[in-house]
mmCIF file of C-alpha atoms in Angstrom:
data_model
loop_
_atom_site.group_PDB
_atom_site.id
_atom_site.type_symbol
_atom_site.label_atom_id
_atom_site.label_comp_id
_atom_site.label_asym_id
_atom_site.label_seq_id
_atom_site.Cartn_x
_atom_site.Cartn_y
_atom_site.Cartn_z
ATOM 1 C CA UNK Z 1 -9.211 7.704 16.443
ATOM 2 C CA UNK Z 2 -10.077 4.371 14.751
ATOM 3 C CA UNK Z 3 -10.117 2.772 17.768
ATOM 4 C CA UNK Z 4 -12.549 5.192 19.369
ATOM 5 C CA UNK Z 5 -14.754 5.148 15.944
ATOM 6 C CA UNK Z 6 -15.088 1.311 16.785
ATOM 7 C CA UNK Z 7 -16.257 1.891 20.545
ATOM 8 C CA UNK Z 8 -18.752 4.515 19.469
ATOM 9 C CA UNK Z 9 -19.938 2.442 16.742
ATOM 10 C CA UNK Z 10 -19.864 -1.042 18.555
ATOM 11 C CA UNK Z 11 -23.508 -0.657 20.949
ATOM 12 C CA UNK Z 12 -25.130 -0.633 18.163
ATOM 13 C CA UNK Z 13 -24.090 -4.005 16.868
ATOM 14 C CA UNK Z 14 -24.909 -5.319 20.855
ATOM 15 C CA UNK Z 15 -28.643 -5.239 19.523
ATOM 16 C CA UNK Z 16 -29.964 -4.153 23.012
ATOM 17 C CA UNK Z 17 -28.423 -7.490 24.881
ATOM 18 C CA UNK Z 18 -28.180 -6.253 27.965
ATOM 19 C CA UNK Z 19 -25.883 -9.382 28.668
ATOM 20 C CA UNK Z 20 -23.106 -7.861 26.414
ATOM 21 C CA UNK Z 21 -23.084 -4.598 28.043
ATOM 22 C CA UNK Z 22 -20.801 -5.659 31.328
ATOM 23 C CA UNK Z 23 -18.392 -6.877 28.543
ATOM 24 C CA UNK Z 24 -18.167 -3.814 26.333
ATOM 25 C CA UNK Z 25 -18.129 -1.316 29.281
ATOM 26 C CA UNK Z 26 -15.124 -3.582 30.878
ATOM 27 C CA UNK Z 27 -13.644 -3.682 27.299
ATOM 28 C CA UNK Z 28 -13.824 -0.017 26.829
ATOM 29 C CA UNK Z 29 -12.564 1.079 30.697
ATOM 30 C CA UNK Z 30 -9.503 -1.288 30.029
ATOM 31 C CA UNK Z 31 -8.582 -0.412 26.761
ATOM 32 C CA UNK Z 32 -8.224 3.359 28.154
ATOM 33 C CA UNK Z 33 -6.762 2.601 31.232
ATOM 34 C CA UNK Z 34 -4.097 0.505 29.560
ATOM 35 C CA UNK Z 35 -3.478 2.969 26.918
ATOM 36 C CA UNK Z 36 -3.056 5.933 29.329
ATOM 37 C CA UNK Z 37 -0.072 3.902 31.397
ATOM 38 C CA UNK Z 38 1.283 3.359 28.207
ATOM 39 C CA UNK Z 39 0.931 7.225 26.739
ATOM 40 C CA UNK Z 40 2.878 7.869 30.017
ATOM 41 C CA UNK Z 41 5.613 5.190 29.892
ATOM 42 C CA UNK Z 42 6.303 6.475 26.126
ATOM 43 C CA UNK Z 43 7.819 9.460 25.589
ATOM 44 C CA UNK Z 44 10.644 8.097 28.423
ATOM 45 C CA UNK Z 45 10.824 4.930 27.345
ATOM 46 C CA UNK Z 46 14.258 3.464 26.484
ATOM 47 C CA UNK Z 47 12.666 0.433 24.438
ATOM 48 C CA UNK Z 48 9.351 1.361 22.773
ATOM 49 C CA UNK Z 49 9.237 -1.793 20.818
ATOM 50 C CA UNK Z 50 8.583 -3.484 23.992
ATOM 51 C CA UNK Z 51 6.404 -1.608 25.230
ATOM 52 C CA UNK Z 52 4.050 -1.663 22.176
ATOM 53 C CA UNK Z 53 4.109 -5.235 22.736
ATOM 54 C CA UNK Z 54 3.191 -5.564 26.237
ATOM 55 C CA UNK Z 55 0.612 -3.299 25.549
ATOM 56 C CA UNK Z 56 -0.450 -6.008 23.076
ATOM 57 C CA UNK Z 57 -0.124 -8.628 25.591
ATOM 58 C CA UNK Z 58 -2.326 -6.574 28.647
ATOM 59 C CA UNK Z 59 -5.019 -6.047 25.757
ATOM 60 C CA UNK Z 60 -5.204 -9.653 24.834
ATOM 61 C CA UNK Z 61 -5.386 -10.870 28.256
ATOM 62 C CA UNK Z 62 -8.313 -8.755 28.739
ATOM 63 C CA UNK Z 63 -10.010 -9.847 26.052
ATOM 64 C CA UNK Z 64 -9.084 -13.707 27.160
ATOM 65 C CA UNK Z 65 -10.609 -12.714 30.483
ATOM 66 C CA UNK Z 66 -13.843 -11.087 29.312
ATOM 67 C CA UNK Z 67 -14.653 -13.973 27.191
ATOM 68 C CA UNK Z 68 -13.970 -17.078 29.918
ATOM 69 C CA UNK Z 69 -15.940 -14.910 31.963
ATOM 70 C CA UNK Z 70 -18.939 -15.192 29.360
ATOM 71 C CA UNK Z 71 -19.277 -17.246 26.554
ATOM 72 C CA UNK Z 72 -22.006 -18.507 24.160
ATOM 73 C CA UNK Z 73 -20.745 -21.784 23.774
ATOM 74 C CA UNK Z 74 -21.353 -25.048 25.271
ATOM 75 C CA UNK Z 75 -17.608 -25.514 25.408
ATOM 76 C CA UNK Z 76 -15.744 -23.862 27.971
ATOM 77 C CA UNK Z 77 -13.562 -21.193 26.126
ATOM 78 C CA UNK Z 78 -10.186 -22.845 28.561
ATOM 79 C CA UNK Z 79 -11.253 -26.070 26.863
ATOM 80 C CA UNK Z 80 -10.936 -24.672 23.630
ATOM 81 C CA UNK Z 81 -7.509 -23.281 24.238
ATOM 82 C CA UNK Z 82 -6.149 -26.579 25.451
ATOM 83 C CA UNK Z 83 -6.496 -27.756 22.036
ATOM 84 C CA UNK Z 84 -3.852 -25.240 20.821
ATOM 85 C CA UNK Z 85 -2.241 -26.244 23.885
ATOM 86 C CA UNK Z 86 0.419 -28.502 22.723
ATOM 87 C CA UNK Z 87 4.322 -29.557 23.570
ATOM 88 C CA UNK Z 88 4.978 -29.692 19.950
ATOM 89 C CA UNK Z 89 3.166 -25.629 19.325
ATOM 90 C CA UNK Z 90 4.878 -24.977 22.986
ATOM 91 C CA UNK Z 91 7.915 -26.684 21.532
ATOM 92 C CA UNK Z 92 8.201 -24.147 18.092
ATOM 93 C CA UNK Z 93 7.760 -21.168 20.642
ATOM 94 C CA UNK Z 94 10.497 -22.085 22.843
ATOM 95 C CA UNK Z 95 12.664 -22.480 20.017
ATOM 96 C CA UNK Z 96 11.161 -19.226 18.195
ATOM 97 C CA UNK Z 97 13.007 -17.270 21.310
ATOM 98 C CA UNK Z 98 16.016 -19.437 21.432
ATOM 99 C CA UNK Z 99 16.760 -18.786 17.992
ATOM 100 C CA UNK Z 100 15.951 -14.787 17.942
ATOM 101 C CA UNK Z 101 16.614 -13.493 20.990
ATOM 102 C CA UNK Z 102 18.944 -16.359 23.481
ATOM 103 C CA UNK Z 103 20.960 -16.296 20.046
ATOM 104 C CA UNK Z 104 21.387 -12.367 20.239
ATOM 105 C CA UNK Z 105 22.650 -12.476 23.343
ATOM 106 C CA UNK Z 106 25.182 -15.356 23.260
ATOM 107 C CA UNK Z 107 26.554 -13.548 20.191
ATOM 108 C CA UNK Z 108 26.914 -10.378 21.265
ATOM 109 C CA UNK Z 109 28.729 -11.601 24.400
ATOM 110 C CA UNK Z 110 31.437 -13.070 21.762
ATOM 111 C CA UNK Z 111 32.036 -10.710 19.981
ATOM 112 C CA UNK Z 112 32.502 -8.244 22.909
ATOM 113 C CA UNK Z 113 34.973 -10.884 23.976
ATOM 114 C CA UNK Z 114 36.662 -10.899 21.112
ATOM 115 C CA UNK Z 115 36.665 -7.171 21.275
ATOM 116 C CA UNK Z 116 34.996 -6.753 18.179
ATOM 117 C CA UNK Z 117 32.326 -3.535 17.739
ATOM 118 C CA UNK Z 118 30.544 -1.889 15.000
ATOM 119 C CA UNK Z 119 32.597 1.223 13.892
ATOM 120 C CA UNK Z 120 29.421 2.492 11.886
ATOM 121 C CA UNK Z 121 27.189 5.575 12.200
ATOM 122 C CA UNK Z 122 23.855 3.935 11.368
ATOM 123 C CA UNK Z 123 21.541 3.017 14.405
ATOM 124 C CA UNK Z 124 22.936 -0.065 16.474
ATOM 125 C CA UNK Z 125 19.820 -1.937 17.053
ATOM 126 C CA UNK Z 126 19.442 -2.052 13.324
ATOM 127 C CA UNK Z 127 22.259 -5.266 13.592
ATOM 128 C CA UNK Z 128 20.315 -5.891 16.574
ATOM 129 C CA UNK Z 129 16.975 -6.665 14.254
ATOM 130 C CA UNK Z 130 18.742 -7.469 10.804
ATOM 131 C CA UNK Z 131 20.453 -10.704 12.840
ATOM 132 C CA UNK Z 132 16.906 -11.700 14.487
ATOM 133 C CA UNK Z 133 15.334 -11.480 11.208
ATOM 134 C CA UNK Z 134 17.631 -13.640 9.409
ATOM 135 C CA UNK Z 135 17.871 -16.063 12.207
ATOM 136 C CA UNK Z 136 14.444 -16.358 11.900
ATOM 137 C CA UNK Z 137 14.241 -16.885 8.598
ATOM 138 C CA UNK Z 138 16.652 -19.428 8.339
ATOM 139 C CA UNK Z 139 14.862 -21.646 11.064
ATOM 140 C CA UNK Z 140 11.546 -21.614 9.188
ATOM 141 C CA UNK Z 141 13.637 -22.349 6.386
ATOM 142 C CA UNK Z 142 14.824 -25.849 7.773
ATOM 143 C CA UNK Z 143 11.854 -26.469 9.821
ATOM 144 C CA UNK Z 144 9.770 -26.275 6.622
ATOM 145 C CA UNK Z 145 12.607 -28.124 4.718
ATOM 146 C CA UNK Z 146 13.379 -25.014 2.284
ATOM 147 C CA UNK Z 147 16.751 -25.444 2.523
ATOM 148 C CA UNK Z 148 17.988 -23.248 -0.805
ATOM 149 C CA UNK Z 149 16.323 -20.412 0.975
ATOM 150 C CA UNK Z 150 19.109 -20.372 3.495
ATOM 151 C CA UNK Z 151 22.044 -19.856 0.750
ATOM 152 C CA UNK Z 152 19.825 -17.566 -1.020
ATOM 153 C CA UNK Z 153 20.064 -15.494 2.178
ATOM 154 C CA UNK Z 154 23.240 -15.714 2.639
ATOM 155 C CA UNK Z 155 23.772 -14.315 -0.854
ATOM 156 C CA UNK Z 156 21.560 -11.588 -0.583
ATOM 157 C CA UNK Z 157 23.566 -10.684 2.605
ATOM 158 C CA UNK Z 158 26.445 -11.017 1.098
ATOM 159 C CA UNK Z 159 25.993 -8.363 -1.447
ATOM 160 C CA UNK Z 160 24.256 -5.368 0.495
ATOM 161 C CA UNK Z 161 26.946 -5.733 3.209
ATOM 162 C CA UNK Z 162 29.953 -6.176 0.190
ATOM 163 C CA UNK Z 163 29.034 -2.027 -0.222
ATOM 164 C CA UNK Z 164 29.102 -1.278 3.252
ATOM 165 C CA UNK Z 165 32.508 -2.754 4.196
ATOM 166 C CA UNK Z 166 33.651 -0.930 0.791
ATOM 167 C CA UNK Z 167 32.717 2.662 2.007
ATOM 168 C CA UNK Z 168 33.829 2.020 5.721
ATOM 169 C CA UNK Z 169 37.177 0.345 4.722
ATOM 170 C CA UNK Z 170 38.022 -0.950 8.156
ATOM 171 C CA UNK Z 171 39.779 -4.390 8.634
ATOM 172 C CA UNK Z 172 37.961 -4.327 12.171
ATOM 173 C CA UNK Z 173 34.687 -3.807 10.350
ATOM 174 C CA UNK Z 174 35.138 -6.681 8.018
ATOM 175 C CA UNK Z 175 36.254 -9.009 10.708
ATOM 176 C CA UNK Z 176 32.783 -7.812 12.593
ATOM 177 C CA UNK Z 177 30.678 -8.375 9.995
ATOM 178 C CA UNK Z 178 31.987 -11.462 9.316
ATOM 179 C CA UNK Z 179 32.479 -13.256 12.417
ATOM 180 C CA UNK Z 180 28.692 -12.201 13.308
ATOM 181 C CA UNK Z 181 27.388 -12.890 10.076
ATOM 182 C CA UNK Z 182 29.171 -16.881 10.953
ATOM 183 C CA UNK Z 183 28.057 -16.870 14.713
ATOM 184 C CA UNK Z 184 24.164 -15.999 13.576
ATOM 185 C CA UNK Z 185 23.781 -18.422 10.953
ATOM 186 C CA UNK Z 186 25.763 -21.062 13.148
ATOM 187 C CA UNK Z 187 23.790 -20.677 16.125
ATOM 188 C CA UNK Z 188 20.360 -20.336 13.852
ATOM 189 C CA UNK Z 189 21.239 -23.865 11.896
ATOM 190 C CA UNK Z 190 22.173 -25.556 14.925
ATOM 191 C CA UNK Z 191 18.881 -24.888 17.323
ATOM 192 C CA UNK Z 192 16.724 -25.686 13.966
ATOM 193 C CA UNK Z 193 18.642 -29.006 13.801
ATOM 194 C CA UNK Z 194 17.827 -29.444 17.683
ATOM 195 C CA UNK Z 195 14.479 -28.604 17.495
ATOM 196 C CA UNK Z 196 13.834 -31.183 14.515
ATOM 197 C CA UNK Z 197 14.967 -33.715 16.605
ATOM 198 C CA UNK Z 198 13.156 -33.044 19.830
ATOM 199 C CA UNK Z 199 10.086 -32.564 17.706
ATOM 200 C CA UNK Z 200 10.593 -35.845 15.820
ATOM 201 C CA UNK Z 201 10.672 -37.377 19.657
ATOM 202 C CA UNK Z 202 7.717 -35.701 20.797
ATOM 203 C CA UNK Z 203 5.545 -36.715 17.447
ATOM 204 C CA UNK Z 204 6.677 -40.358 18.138
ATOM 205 C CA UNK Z 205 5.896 -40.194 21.510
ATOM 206 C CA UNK Z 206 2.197 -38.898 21.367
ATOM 207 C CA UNK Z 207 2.357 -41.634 18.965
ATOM 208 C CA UNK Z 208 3.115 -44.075 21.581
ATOM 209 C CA UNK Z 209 0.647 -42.381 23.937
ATOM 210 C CA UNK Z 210 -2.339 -42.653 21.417
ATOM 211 C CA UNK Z 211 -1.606 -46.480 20.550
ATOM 212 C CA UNK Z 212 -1.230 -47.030 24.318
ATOM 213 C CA UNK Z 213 -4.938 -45.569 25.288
#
């Protein structure tokens, strides 16, 4: 409904431009058409989290479109993104997915290994979530050089799970917990310490590049 406020509301901030019109009346047929694949993909849809965010993505790349395809400035809007466009921002992405999600994976495929599963009754893409957040965290922590933060996670951790492995009881449970708990904050530490290094590289290397022009 908010959404649909701001279409209604947005001609009359257009201030009779005719130029503007192409743009809103694109905006507006593929913000409806996008939504209406998505209002059919989402009552049967296994993973809703990912489809909210390709939703996200089709939207933005409209708007990305409509705005290369007219723009105010002298600058070219392209030209303007290749400023963001950068190996060290490309760089913190890359690593941003290597430490949430490639990490999720690896882990999960050792534990299974070590025939090791959750014997609890809450939802099991909560783990799923809990382990990419704290991954996460703990590679801003080192990139930004907040190192405390790390143990301070740990700790915190530490005691929520202490009351869950009380009530469940199970040695299998405990050796679970633990041996993920080790394998996420491992792997997260270790790609951090990787990307510090390639970044340190690739700052020294524009470096070069600069001095050499």
């Amino acid at each position: 409904m908010k959404g649909l406020v701001n279409y209604v509301r947005a001609p009359l901030l257009l201030q009779g431009n005719p130029s503007y019109w192409m743009i809103y009346f694109a905006s507006l047929l593929s913000h409806f058409i996008i939504d209406g694949f998505k209002s059919l993909f989402w009552i049967k849809a296994r993973n809703k989290l990912l489809l909210f965010f390709v939703d996200q993505v089709l939207h933005g790349i409209v708007i990305l479109a409509l705005v290369n395809h007219y723009t105010p400035f002298e600058k070219s809007f392209w030209q303007t993104f290749q400023m963001i466009y950068k190996p060290v921002i490309l760089l913190f992405l890359l690593f941003s997915i290597l430490v949430t999600v490639v990490s999720g994976i690896i882990i999960k495929q050792i534990l299974t290994y070590l025939n090791l599963k959750a014997q609890c009754s809450s939802n099991k893409n909560t783990g799923t979530y809990i382990g990419i957040l704290e991954r996460l965290l703990i590679f801003i922590c080192i990139v930004s050089g907040f190192y405390e933060g790390i143990g301070y996670l740990l700790a915190a951790k530490s005691i929520f799970r202490f009351g869950d492995l009380t009530k469940v009881g199970h040695r299998s449970m405990t050796e679970y917990v633990l041996i993920g708990t080790l394998l996420s904050f491992t792997s997260a530490i270790l790609w951090s310490l990787l990307y510090l290094y390639l970044h340190k590289n690739l700052t020294n290397l524009d470096v070069l590049i600069n001095q050499s022009k």
